Coordinates of N, CA and C in Angstrom, one line a residue:
H1 N 24.6 -24.4 1.9 CA 25.6 -25.6 2.1 C 27.0 -25.0 1.1
E2 N 28.1 -25.2 1.7 CA 29.1 -25.0 1.3 C 29.6 -26.3 0.4
L3 N 30.4 -25.6 -0.5 CA 31.3 -26.9 -1.4 C 33.4 -26.5 -1.5
R4 N 33.6 -27.4 -0.5 CA 34.7 -26.8 -0.3 C 35.9 -26.7 -1.7
S5 N 34.9 -27.6 -3.0 CA 36.2 -27.5 -4.0 C 35.7 -26.3 -4.9
S6 N 36.2 -26.5 -6.1 CA 36.2 -25.2 -6.9 C 35.0 -25.2 -7.4
P7 N 34.2 -24.3 -7.2 CA 32.8 -24.4 -8.3 C 32.2 -24.5 -9.5
H8 N 31.7 -25.3 -10.3 CA 32.2 -25.7 -11.5 C 30.8 -24.4 -12.2
P9 N 31.0 -23.7 -13.2 CA 30.3 -23.0 -13.1 C 28.8 -23.3 -14.1
A10 N 28.6 -25.0 -14.0 CA 27.0 -25.3 -14.1 C 26.5 -25.3 -13.2
I11 N 27.3 -25.3 -11.5 CA 26.9 -25.9 -10.3 C 26.3 -24.2 -9.9
V12 N 26.9 -23.4 -10.3 CA 26.6 -21.7 -9.8 C 25.3 -21.2 -11.0
Q13 N 25.5 -22.0 -11.9 CA 23.8 -21.1 -12.3 C 23.1 -22.4 -12.2
R14 N 23.1 -23.6 -12.0 CA 21.7 -24.3 -11.2 C 21.2 -23.6 -9.9
L15 N 22.7 -23.1 -9.0 CA 22.3 -22.7 -8.0 C 21.3 -21.3 -7.9
E16 N 21.9 -20.3 -8.6 CA 21.2 -19.2 -9.3 C 20.0 -19.5 -9.7
T17 N 19.4 -20.7 -10.4 CA 18.4 -20.8 -11.2 C 17.1 -21.6 -10.2
M18 N 17.6 -22.6 -9.0 CA 16.7 -22.7 -8.2 C 16.5 -21.3 -7.4
Q19 N 17.3 -20.3 -6.8 CA 16.9 -19.9 -5.9 C 16.3 -18.5 -6.5
T20 N 15.7 -18.2 -7.9 CA 14.8 -17.5 -9.3 C 13.6 -17.9 -8.4
T21 N 13.8 -19.8 -9.0 CA 12.5 -20.2 -9.1 C 12.0 -20.4 -7.9
L22 N 12.5 -20.7 -6.5 CA 11.9 -20.4 -5.5 C 11.0 -19.1 -4.9
F23 N 11.8 -18.1 -5.5 CA 10.7 -16.8 -5.1 C 9.4 -16.6 -6.2
V24 N 10.1 -17.3 -7.3 CA 8.8 -17.0 -8.3 C 7.5 -18.4 -8.1
M25 N 7.8 -19.2 -7.1 CA 6.9 -20.2 -6.3 C 6.0 -19.5 -5.7
L26 N 6.9 -18.9 -4.6 CA 6.4 -17.9 -3.4 C 5.5 -16.9 -4.2
L27 N 5.7 -16.1 -4.7 CA 4.9 -15.1 -5.4 C 3.9 -15.3 -6.7
G28 N 4.3 -16.0 -7.0 CA 3.1 -16.8 -8.1 C 2.3 -17.4 -7.2
A29 N 2.0 -18.3 -6.1 CA 1.2 -18.8 -5.5 C 0.0 -17.6 -4.7
S30 N 1.1 -16.7 -3.8 CA 0.0 -15.5 -4.1 C -0.3 -14.4 -4.8
G31 N -0.7 -14.9 -6.2 CA -1.6 -14.2 -6.9 C -0.7 -12.9 -7.5
A32 N 0.8 -12.8 -7.4 CA 2.1 -11.7 -7.9 C 2.3 -12.2 -9.1
A33 N 1.7 -12.2 -10.1 CA 2.2 -12.3 -11.3 C 3.4 -12.2 -12.3
A34 N 3.6 -11.0 -11.1 CA 5.1 -10.0 -12.4 C 6.4 -10.6 -11.4
F35 N 6.0 -11.5 -10.2 CA 6.9 -12.0 -9.4 C 8.5 -10.8 -9.2
Q36 N 7.8 -9.9 -8.8 CA 9.3 -9.0 -8.9 C 8.9 -8.4 -7.4
A37 N 10.0 -8.1 -6.3 CA 10.1 -7.8 -5.1 C 11.3 -6.7 -4.6
P38 N 11.7 -6.0 -3.5 CA 12.7 -5.2 -3.9 C 13.7 -6.2 -2.8
S39 N 15.2 -5.7 -2.3 CA 15.9 -6.4 -1.7 C 15.5 -6.6 -0.5
A40 N 14.2 -6.0 0.1 CA 14.4 -6.0 1.7 C 13.2 -7.0 1.9
V41 N 12.7 -7.2 1.1 CA 11.7 -8.3 0.8 C 12.1 -9.4 1.4
L42 N 11.0 -10.1 2.4 CA 11.6 -11.4 3.2 C 13.0 -11.9 3.3
P43 N 13.7 -10.9 4.2 CA 14.7 -11.0 4.0 C 15.6 -12.8 4.8
S44 N 14.3 -13.4 5.6 CA 15.0 -14.4 6.3 C 15.2 -15.5 5.6
A45 N 14.1 -15.2 4.1 CA 14.2 -16.4 3.1 C 15.3 -16.1 2.1
R46 N 15.8 -14.5 2.0 CA 16.7 -14.4 0.9 C 18.1 -14.5 1.4
R47 N 18.3 -14.6 3.3 CA 19.4 -15.0 3.6 C 19.4 -16.8 3.1
A48 N 18.0 -17.5 3.3 CA 17.9 -18.5 3.6 C 18.8 -19.2 2.0
A49 N 18.5 -18.4 1.0 CA 18.9 -18.6 -0.6 C 20.2 -18.3 -1.0
T50 N 20.9 -17.4 0.1 CA 22.4 -17.3 0.0 C 23.2 -18.3 -0.1
C51 N 24.1 -19.3 -1.3 CA 25.0 -19.9 -1.1 C 26.3 -19.4 -0.9
S52 N 27.0 -21.0 -0.1 CA 28.2 -20.1 -0.1 C 29.4 -21.2 -0.8
V53 N 29.6 -20.8 -1.9 CA 31.2 -21.7 -2.5 C 32.3 -21.5 -2.6
A54 N 32.7 -23.0 -1.9 CA 34.3 -22.6 -2.0 C 34.6 -21.4 -0.5
G55 N 33.6 -21.3 0.3 CA 34.0 -20.4 1.2 C 33.6 -19.0 0.9
T56 N 33.2 -18.9 -0.1 CA 32.6 -17.3 -0.5 C 31.6 -17.5 -0.5
V57 N 31.0 -16.3 0.0 CA 29.5 -15.9 0.2 C 28.9 -16.0 -1.1
M58 N 28.1 -16.5 -2.4 CA 27.7 -16.4 -3.2 C 25.9 -14.9 -3.1
Q59 N 26.5 -14.0 -2.7 CA 24.8 -13.4 -3.1 C 24.1 -13.7 -4.1
E60 N 22.7 -13.6 -3.6 CA 22.2 -13.9 -5.1 C 22.0 -12.4 -6.0
Q61 N 21.4 -12.6 -7.6 CA 21.2 -11.5 -7.8 C 19.9 -10.5 -7.0
T62 N 19.4 -9.5 -7.4 CA 18.3 -9.2 -6.9 C 17.2 -9.4 -7.9
I63 N 15.9 -9.5 -7.1 CA 14.9 -9.8 -7.7 C 14.5 -9.2 -8.9
D64 N 14.7 -8.0 -8.9 CA 14.8 -7.0 -10.1 C 15.6 -7.4 -11.2
A65 N 16.1 -7.6 -11.2 CA 17.2 -8.2 -12.4 C 17.2 -9.0 -13.0
M66 N 16.2 -9.9 -12.1 CA 16.1 -11.3 -12.2 C 14.4 -11.3 -13.4
S67 N 13.5 -10.8 -12.8 CA 12.1 -10.4 -12.9 C 11.8 -9.9 -14.1
L68 N 10.6 -10.2 -14.5 CA 9.8 -9.9 -15.4 C 9.3 -8.3 -15.4
S69 N 9.3 -7.5 -16.2 CA 8.5 -6.4 -15.8 C 7.4 -6.2 -15.5
R70 N 7.0 -6.0 -14.1 CA 5.5 -5.7 -13.4 C 4.7 -4.9 -14.5
R71 N 4.8 -3.9 -14.8 CA 3.8 -3.1 -15.8 C 3.7 -3.6 -17.2
G72 N 4.7 -4.1 -17.6 CA 4.9 -4.8 -18.7 C 3.8 -5.9 -18.8
F73 N 4.2 -6.4 -18.0 CA 3.3 -8.3 -17.9 C 1.7 -7.7 -18.0
F74 N 1.1 -6.8 -16.9 CA -0.3 -6.6 -16.8 C -0.9 -6.1 -18.0
K75 N -0.2 -5.0 -18.7 CA -0.2 -4.4 -19.7 C -0.8 -5.5 -21.0
S76 N 0.3 -6.2 -21.2 CA 0.3 -7.2 -22.2 C -0.7 -7.7 -21.9
S77 N -1.1 -8.7 -20.7 CA -1.9 -9.3 -20.5 C -3.2 -8.5 -20.0
G78 N -3.4 -7.1 -20.5 CA -5.0 -6.4 -20.3 C -5.4 -6.7 -18.7
V79 N -4.7 -6.6 -17.8 CA -5.2 -7.0 -16.3 C -4.8 -5.6 -15.4
A80 N -5.9 -5.2 -15.2 CA -5.5 -4.2 -13.9 C -4.6 -4.4 -12.9
A81 N -3.6 -3.7 -12.3 CA -2.7 -4.3 -11.3 C -2.6 -3.3 -10.4
I82 N -2.3 -3.7 -9.2 CA -2.4 -2.7 -8.0 C -0.6 -2.7 -7.1
T83 N -0.1 -2.1 -6.7 CA 1.4 -2.1 -6.3 C 0.9 -2.0 -4.8
I84 N 1.4 -3.4 -3.9 CA 1.7 -3.6 -2.7 C 2.8 -3.1 -2.3
G85 N 2.6 -2.1 -1.6 CA 3.5 -0.9 -1.5 C 4.8 -1.3 -0.3
T86 N 3.8 -2.9 0.8 CA 4.5 -2.9 1.5 C 5.9 -4.0 1.1
L87 N 5.3 -4.9 0.3 CA 6.0 -5.6 -0.5 C 6.7 -5.2 -1.9
G88 N 6.5 -4.5 -2.7 CA 6.5 -3.9 -3.6 C 6.4 -4.8 -4.9
F89 N 5.3 -5.4 -5.0 CA 5.3 -6.1 -6.3 C 3.5 -5.7 -6.2
E90 N 3.1 -6.2 -7.6 CA 1.5 -6.1 -8.0 C 0.8 -7.3 -7.8
V91 N 0.0 -7.0 -7.7 CA -1.4 -8.2 -7.9 C -2.4 -7.9 -8.5
P92 N -3.3 -8.8 -9.4 CA -4.3 -8.2 -10.5 C -5.5 -7.2 -9.0
Q93 N -6.1 -6.4 -9.7 CA -6.6 -5.7 -9.3 C -8.0 -6.3 -8.8
S94 N -8.3 -6.7 -9.2 CA -9.7 -7.9 -8.8 C -9.9 -8.5 -7.4
Y95 N -8.2 -8.7 -6.6 CA -8.1 -9.1 -5.4 C -9.4 -8.0 -4.4
A96 N -9.2 -6.3 -5.1 CA -9.9 -5.5 -4.5 C -11.4 -5.4 -4.7
A97 N -12.2 -5.7 -3.5 CA -13.6 -6.0 -4.5 C -15.0 -5.3 -3.2
G98 N -16.3 -5.1 -3.6 CA -16.9 -5.3 -2.2 C -17.1 -3.5 -2.1
L99 N -17.1 -2.9 -2.8 CA -17.1 -1.3 -2.4 C -18.3 -1.3 -1.2
P100 N -18.4 0.2 -0.3 CA -19.7 0.2 -0.2 C -20.4 1.2 -1.0
P101 N -21.6 1.1 -0.7 CA -22.7 2.3 -1.7 C -22.4 3.6 -1.2
V102 N -22.1 4.3 -2.0 CA -22.2 6.2 -2.2 C -23.7 6.4 -1.5
N103 N -23.6 7.6 -0.7 CA -25.0 8.2 -0.1 C -26.0 7.4 0.6
S104 N -24.9 6.4 1.2 CA -25.3 5.9 2.1 C -24.7 5.9 3.4
P105 N -25.2 5.5 4.9 CA -23.9 5.6 5.7 C -22.7 4.9 5.5
A106 N -21.7 5.7 5.8 CA -20.1 5.1 5.8 C -20.2 3.5 6.5
P107 N -19.1 2.8 6.6 CA -19.3 1.4 7.4 C -18.4 2.0 8.7
E108 N -19.1 1.5 9.9 CA -18.6 2.2 11.3 C -17.3 1.3 11.4
F109 N -16.2 2.2 12.2 CA -14.8 1.5 12.4 C -14.5 2.6 13.8
M110 N -13.6 2.0 14.0 CA -12.7 2.5 15.8 C -11.3 1.8 15.5
L111 N -10.3 2.4 15.3 CA -9.2 1.9 15.3 C -7.7 2.8 15.8
P112 N -7.2 2.1 16.8 CA -6.0 2.8 17.1 C -5.2 4.3 16.3
S113 N -4.8 4.6 16.7 CA -4.0 6.1 16.0 C -2.9 6.2 16.1
N114 N -2.3 7.3 15.3 CA -0.6 7.9 16.2 C -0.8 9.0 17.2
R115 N -2.1 9.0 17.5 CA -2.6 10.6 18.2 C -2.5 9.9 19.6
G116 N -3.1 8.8 19.9 CA -2.5 8.2 21.0 C -4.2 8.1 21.7
K117 N -5.1 7.7 20.5 CA -5.7 7.1 21.1 C -6.7 6.5 20.0
E118 N -8.0 5.8 20.2 CA -8.6 5.5 19.3 C -9.9 6.5 18.2
I119 N -9.6 6.3 17.4 CA -10.3 7.3 16.0 C -11.5 6.7 15.4
G120 N -13.1 6.7 15.6 CA -13.8 5.9 14.7 C -14.7 6.8 13.8
L121 N -15.7 6.2 13.0 CA -16.5 7.4 12.4 C -17.2 8.2 13.1
K122 N -17.3 8.1 14.3 CA -18.2 9.0 15.2 C -17.5 9.9 15.3
D123 N -16.4 10.0 15.3 CA -14.9 11.2 15.9 C -15.1 11.9 14.3
L124 N -15.3 11.0 13.6 CA -15.4 12.5 12.1 C -16.4 12.9 11.5
K125 N -17.4 12.9 12.5 CA -19.1 13.6 12.1 C -18.9 15.2 12.3
G126 N -19.9 15.8 12.1 CA -19.6 17.2 12.0 C -18.6 18.3 11.0
K127 N -17.5 17.2 10.2 CA -16.9 17.7 9.2 C -16.8 17.0 8.0
W128 N -16.5 17.1 7.2 CA -16.2 16.4 6.0 C -14.8 15.8 6.1
S129 N -14.9 14.6 5.6 CA -13.7 13.8 5.8 C -12.9 12.9 4.9
V130 N -11.7 13.5 4.8 CA -11.3 12.5 3.7 C -10.3 11.5 4.2
L131 N -11.1 10.3 4.1 CA -10.3 8.8 4.7 C -9.8 7.9 3.4
Y132 N -8.1 8.2 3.8 CA -7.4 7.6 2.5 C -6.7 6.0 2.6
F133 N -7.0 5.1 2.3 CA -6.4 4.1 2.5 C -5.1 3.7 1.5
Y134 N -3.9 2.9 2.0 CA -2.6 3.2 1.3 C -2.0 1.8 1.8
P135 N -1.4 1.4 1.1 CA -0.3 0.0 1.3 C 0.7 -0.3 2.4
G136 N 1.3 0.9 2.6 CA 2.5 0.9 3.6 C 3.0 2.0 3.7
D137 N 2.9 2.3 5.1 CA 4.2 3.8 5.2 C 5.4 3.1 4.8
F138 N 6.2 4.3 4.4 CA 7.5 4.3 3.7 C 7.9 4.3 2.3
T139 N 7.0 3.5 1.6 CA 7.1 3.3 0.6 C 7.1 4.4 -0.9
S140 N 7.3 4.1 -1.4 CA 7.4 5.5 -2.6 C 6.5 6.2 -2.7
G141 N 5.6 5.6 -3.1 CA 4.4 5.9 -3.5 C 3.2 6.3 -2.0
C142 N 3.3 5.6 -1.0 CA 2.7 6.1 -0.1 C 3.3 6.8 0.4
T143 N 4.6 7.4 0.0 CA 5.0 8.5 0.4 C 5.1 10.1 -0.3
I144 N 4.6 9.8 -1.7 CA 4.2 10.8 -2.2 C 3.1 11.2 -1.8
E145 N 1.9 10.1 -1.9 CA 0.6 10.9 -1.7 C 0.5 11.7 -0.6
A146 N 1.3 10.5 0.5 CA 1.1 11.6 2.2 C 1.6 13.0 2.3
Q147 N 2.5 13.2 1.3 CA 3.2 14.6 1.6 C 2.5 15.5 0.5
N148 N 1.8 14.9 -0.6 CA 0.9 15.9 -1.7 C -0.1 16.3 -0.6
F149 N -1.1 15.2 0.6 CA -1.5 15.4 1.2 C -1.7 16.2 1.8
E150 N 0.0 16.6 2.8 CA 0.3 17.4 4.0 C 0.6 18.8 3.1
K151 N 0.6 18.8 1.7 CA 1.0 20.1 1.0 C -0.3 20.5 0.9
N152 N -1.1 20.0 0.5 CA -2.4 20.2 0.3 C -3.6 20.5 1.3
A153 N -3.1 20.1 2.7 CA -3.9 20.0 3.9 C -4.4 21.2 4.2
A154 N -4.2 22.7 4.0 CA -4.7 23.7 5.1 C -5.7 24.2 3.4
S155 N -5.4 23.9 2.2 CA -6.6 24.0 1.2 C -7.8 23.2 1.9
I156 N -7.4 21.6 1.9 CA -8.7 20.7 2.2 C -9.5 21.4 3.6
R157 N -8.4 21.8 4.4 CA -9.1 22.4 6.0 C -9.8 23.5 5.8
K158 N -9.8 24.2 4.7 CA -10.6 25.6 4.2 C -11.7 25.3 3.6
L159 N -12.0 23.6 3.3 CA -13.3 23.6 3.2 C -14.3 23.0 4.0
G160 N -13.3 22.9 5.2 CA -14.1 22.1 6.3 C -13.9 20.8 6.6
A161 N -12.4 20.2 5.8 CA -12.4 18.8 5.9 C -11.1 18.5 6.5
E162 N -11.4 17.1 7.0 CA -9.9 16.8 7.5 C -9.6 15.3 7.2
I163 N -8.0 15.3 6.9 CA -7.5 13.9 6.5 C -6.9 13.0 7.3
Y164 N -7.6 11.5 6.8 CA -7.1 10.5 7.8 C -6.9 9.2 6.7
G165 N -5.5 8.6 7.1 CA -4.6 8.3 6.5 C -4.8 6.3 6.9
V166 N -4.9 5.6 6.1 CA -5.5 4.3 6.9 C -4.5 3.2 6.2
S167 N -3.6 2.2 6.8 CA -3.0 1.0 6.3 C -2.8 0.2 7.9
V168 N -2.4 -1.2 7.1 CA -2.7 -2.3 8.0 C -1.3 -2.0 8.9
D169 N -0.3 -0.6 8.8 CA 0.9 -0.8 9.9 C 0.7 -0.1 10.8
S170 N 1.4 -1.0 12.0 CA 1.1 -0.2 13.5 C 1.5 1.0 13.9
V171 N 0.6 1.4 14.5 CA 0.8 2.7 15.4 C 2.0 2.9 15.0
E172 N 2.8 2.5 16.1 CA 4.5 2.4 16.1 C 5.0 3.1 14.7
K173 N 4.8 2.8 14.0 CA 5.0 2.6 12.2 C 4.5 4.2 12.0
H174 N 3.5 4.0 12.5 CA 2.6 5.5 12.2 C 3.1 6.5 12.5
L175 N 3.8 6.4 13.8 CA 4.4 7.3 14.4 C 5.7 7.8 13.6
D176 N 6.4 6.8 13.4 CA 7.9 7.3 12.8 C 7.3 8.0 11.4
F177 N 6.3 7.5 10.4 CA 6.4 7.9 9.4 C 5.4 9.5 9.4
E178 N 4.9 9.6 10.2 CA 4.6 10.7 10.7 C 5.8 11.9 10.9
K179 N 6.6 11.6 11.4 CA 7.9 12.7 12.2 C 8.8 12.7 11.1
S180 N 8.7 11.8 10.2 CA 10.0 11.7 9.5 C 9.3 12.7 8.4
Y181 N 8.1 12.6 8.0 CA 7.5 13.8 7.0 C 6.8 14.6 7.6
G182 N 6.8 15.3 8.6 CA 6.1 16.1 9.2 C 4.5 16.6 9.0
L183 N 3.8 15.2 9.1 CA 2.4 14.9 8.9 C 1.4 15.6 9.9
S184 N 0.5 16.5 9.4 CA -0.2 17.0 10.6 C -1.9 15.9 10.4
F185 N -1.8 15.2 9.7 CA -3.3 14.4 10.1 C -3.0 13.2 10.9
P186 N -4.1 12.2 11.4 CA -4.1 11.0 11.9 C -4.0 10.1 11.1
L187 N -2.7 8.7 11.5 CA -2.8 7.7 10.7 C -3.4 6.5 11.3
L188 N -4.2 6.0 10.7 CA -5.0 4.9 12.0 C -4.6 3.4 11.3
S189 N -4.3 2.7 12.1 CA -4.0 1.2 12.4 C -5.0 0.0 11.9
D190 N -4.9 -0.4 11.1 CA -5.8 -1.2 10.9 C -5.0 -2.6 10.5
K191 N -4.5 -3.3 11.3 CA -4.0 -4.4 11.4 C -4.5 -5.6 11.3
G192 N -4.6 -6.5 10.1 CA -5.5 -7.5 9.8 C -6.3 -7.2 9.0
G193 N -6.3 -5.6 8.6 CA -7.0 -5.4 7.6 C -8.8 -5.4 7.5
A194 N -9.0 -5.5 8.6 CA -10.9 -5.3 9.2 C -11.6 -4.5 8.7
V195 N -11.1 -3.2 8.6 CA -11.6 -2.1 8.0 C -11.4 -1.8 6.8
S196 N -10.2 -2.2 6.1 CA -10.3 -2.1 5.2 C -11.1 -3.0 4.0
G197 N -11.7 -4.3 5.0 CA -12.2 -5.4 4.2 C -13.8 -4.4 4.2
T198 N -14.4 -4.0 5.1 CA -15.6 -3.0 4.9 C -15.7 -2.0 4.4
Y199 N -14.6 -1.5 3.8 CA -14.6 -0.6 2.5 C -14.5 -1.1 1.6
G200 N -14.2 -2.3 1.5 CA -14.3 -3.0 -0.2 C -12.5 -2.2 -0.6
T201 N -11.4 -2.6 0.3 CA -10.1 -1.8 0.1 C -9.1 -3.0 0.5
A202 N -9.7 -4.1 1.0 CA -8.5 -5.1 1.3 C -8.1 -6.0 0.3
L203 N -6.8 -6.4 0.3 CA -5.9 -7.0 -1.2 C -5.9 -7.8 0.1
K204 N -5.7 -9.2 -0.3 CA -6.1 -10.5 0.8 C -5.0 -11.5 -0.3
I205 N -3.7 -11.5 0.1 CA -3.1 -12.4 -0.4 C -2.9 -13.6 0.0
P206 N -3.1 -15.1 -0.2 CA -2.5 -16.0 -0.4 C -1.2 -16.2 0.6
F207 N -0.8 -16.7 1.5 CA 0.8 -16.7 2.4 C 1.0 -15.5 2.2
V208 N 0.5 -14.4 2.2 CA 1.4 -13.1 2.3 C 0.6 -12.2 3.7
G209 N -0.4 -11.9 3.4 CA -1.6 -11.2 4.4 C -2.1 -10.2 3.8
T210 N -3.0 -9.3 4.4 CA -3.7 -8.3 3.9 C -3.4 -6.9 4.1
F211 N -3.6 -6.3 2.8 CA -3.2 -5.1 2.7 C -4.3 -3.9 2.6
S212 N -4.1 -3.1 2.4 CA -5.3 -1.7 1.9 C -4.7 -1.5 0.3
N213 N -5.7 -1.6 -0.6 CA -5.9 -1.0 -1.6 C -5.3 0.6 -1.7
R214 N -5.1 1.1 -2.6 CA -4.8 2.6 -2.4 C -6.2 3.1 -3.0
Q215 N -7.1 3.7 -2.1 CA -8.5 4.5 -2.6 C -8.5 5.4 -1.4
T216 N -9.9 6.5 -1.7 CA -10.0 7.4 -1.1 C -11.8 7.2 -0.7
Y217 N -11.9 8.0 0.1 CA -13.2 7.7 0.5 C -13.8 9.6 1.3
L218 N -14.0 10.0 0.7 CA -15.0 11.5 0.8 C -16.5 11.2 1.8
I219 N -16.3 11.7 3.1 CA -17.6 11.2 4.1 C -17.8 12.5 4.2
D220 N -19.4 12.4 4.6 CA -19.9 14.1 4.9 C -19.8 14.1 6.3
P221 N -20.3 15.5 6.8 CA -20.5 15.4 8.2 C -21.5 14.8 8.8
E222 N -22.5 14.3 8.4 CA -23.7 13.4 9.1 C -23.1 11.9 8.8
G223 N -21.6 11.6 8.5 CA -21.4 9.9 8.2 C -21.8 9.3 6.8
N224 N -22.1 10.0 5.8 CA -22.7 9.6 5.0 C -21.7 9.3 3.4
L225 N -21.1 8.1 3.4 CA -20.3 8.0 2.1 C -20.6 8.7 0.7
R226 N -20.1 9.8 0.3 CA -20.0 10.5 -0.8 C -19.5 10.5 -1.9
W227 N -18.5 10.0 -2.1 CA -17.5 9.6 -3.0 C -16.3 8.8 -2.7
V228 N -16.2 7.6 -4.0 CA -14.9 7.0 -3.6 C -13.8 7.5 -4.9
F229 N -12.9 7.1 -4.7 CA -11.9 7.5 -5.6 C -10.8 6.1 -5.7
T230 N -11.2 5.5 -6.9 CA -10.5 3.7 -7.0 C -9.5 3.8 -8.0
D231 N -9.4 4.7 -8.6 CA -7.9 4.9 -9.8 C -6.8 5.7 -9.1
V232 N -6.2 5.6 -7.6 CA -5.4 6.5 -7.1 C -3.8 6.1 -7.7
Q233 N -4.1 5.0 -7.6 CA -2.3 4.4 -7.9 C -1.8 5.2 -9.3
S234 N -2.9 5.5 -10.5 CA -1.9 6.1 -11.5 C -1.8 7.6 -11.8
R235 N -2.6 8.2 -10.5 CA -3.0 9.5 -10.3 C -2.4 10.2 -9.2
I236 N -1.3 9.2 -8.4 CA -0.9 9.6 -7.6 C -0.3 10.8 -7.2
N237 N 0.3 11.8 -8.4 CA 1.0 13.1 -8.3 C -0.5 14.1 -7.7
T238 N -1.3 14.2 -8.5 CA -2.6 15.3 -8.6 C -3.4 14.5 -7.9
H239 N -3.6 13.4 -6.8 CA -4.7 12.8 -6.0 C -5.3 13.8 -5.2
A240 N -4.4 14.4 -4.4 CA -5.3 15.7 -3.4 C -5.6 16.7 -3.9
E241 N -5.1 17.3 -5.4 CA -6.0 18.2 -5.9 C -7.4 17.8 -6.4
E242 N -7.3 16.4 -6.7 CA -8.4 15.7 -6.8 C -9.6 15.8 -6.6
V243 N -9.0 15.6 -5.3 CA -10.0 15.4 -4.2 C -10.4 17.0 -3.5
I244 N -9.6 18.1 -3.6 CA -9.8 19.1 -3.3 C -11.3 19.8 -4.4
T245 N -10.9 19.5 -5.5 CA -11.8 19.7 -6.8 C -13.2 19.1 -6.3
K246 N -13.6 18.0 -5.9 CA -14.6 17.0 -5.4 C -15.2 17.4 -4.4
L247 N -14.2 18.0 -3.8 CA -14.7 18.5 -2.1 C -15.6 19.7 -2.5
K248 N -15.1 20.5 -3.7 CA -15.9 21.6 -3.8 C -16.8 21.7 -4.1
E249 N -17.2 20.5 -5.3 CA -18.5 20.4 -6.0 C -19.3 19.8 -4.9
L250 N -19.1 19.0 -4.2 CA -19.8 18.6 -2.9 C -20.1 19.2 -2.5
T251 N -19.4 20.1 -1.3 CA -20.3 20.9 -0.6 C -21.0 22.2 -1.1
K252 N -21.1 22.5 -2.4 CA -21.6 23.5 -3.4 C -22.9 22.6 -3.6
A253 N -22.9 21.5 -3.4 CA -24.4 20.7 -3.8 C -25.4 21.0 -2.8

């Protein structure tokens, strides 16, 4: 809405407050208690929240500048939190639950991949598999994780294992992610998050969608789930090395 007269400071402040409140309500309704999102989030909503005063567009402040500290909020409240990589905000860890039991057959799945074919549990049999779920391509944490897996891919393969990444991103986005960072392992597209749900890694956020929590599963050559890494987010820089250590333990057993 345009105000043709000179804007009064109180009006400008009120508009900014209304805009901030809108985003707080949207993210608060979805369980994101920190109300923080990057500038790329919900561009249409952000454009709608942009106000034009006296013919000059008054761009909104970034949500980062107006928000609570995500990590500080959850630390002070004592609630474990997970970053939704695609959207850049956090939700309580309790949103992800229902892990499948270890030392039992891993849940069946069949998903399209960046290899131009569907890949399922049956294709993993015959060697160890590192099946890692992550929130979204091209986000900072997921990029670090993928690059670390790639850096350690040779060591993982020497142990008779292959790496498979899974997120709710499309095959097309996986192809871009693979090419951008020279990834040598398959990326599976779990659009809708059904497989993430069967593996207990789905984060179902009301009004936003379903994402994959950052968790890694080690599956043996017979297709049995042998180990689950649930605290990957806080150890992301050393996770690939920890996977190698655990694979060495399991393959010796």
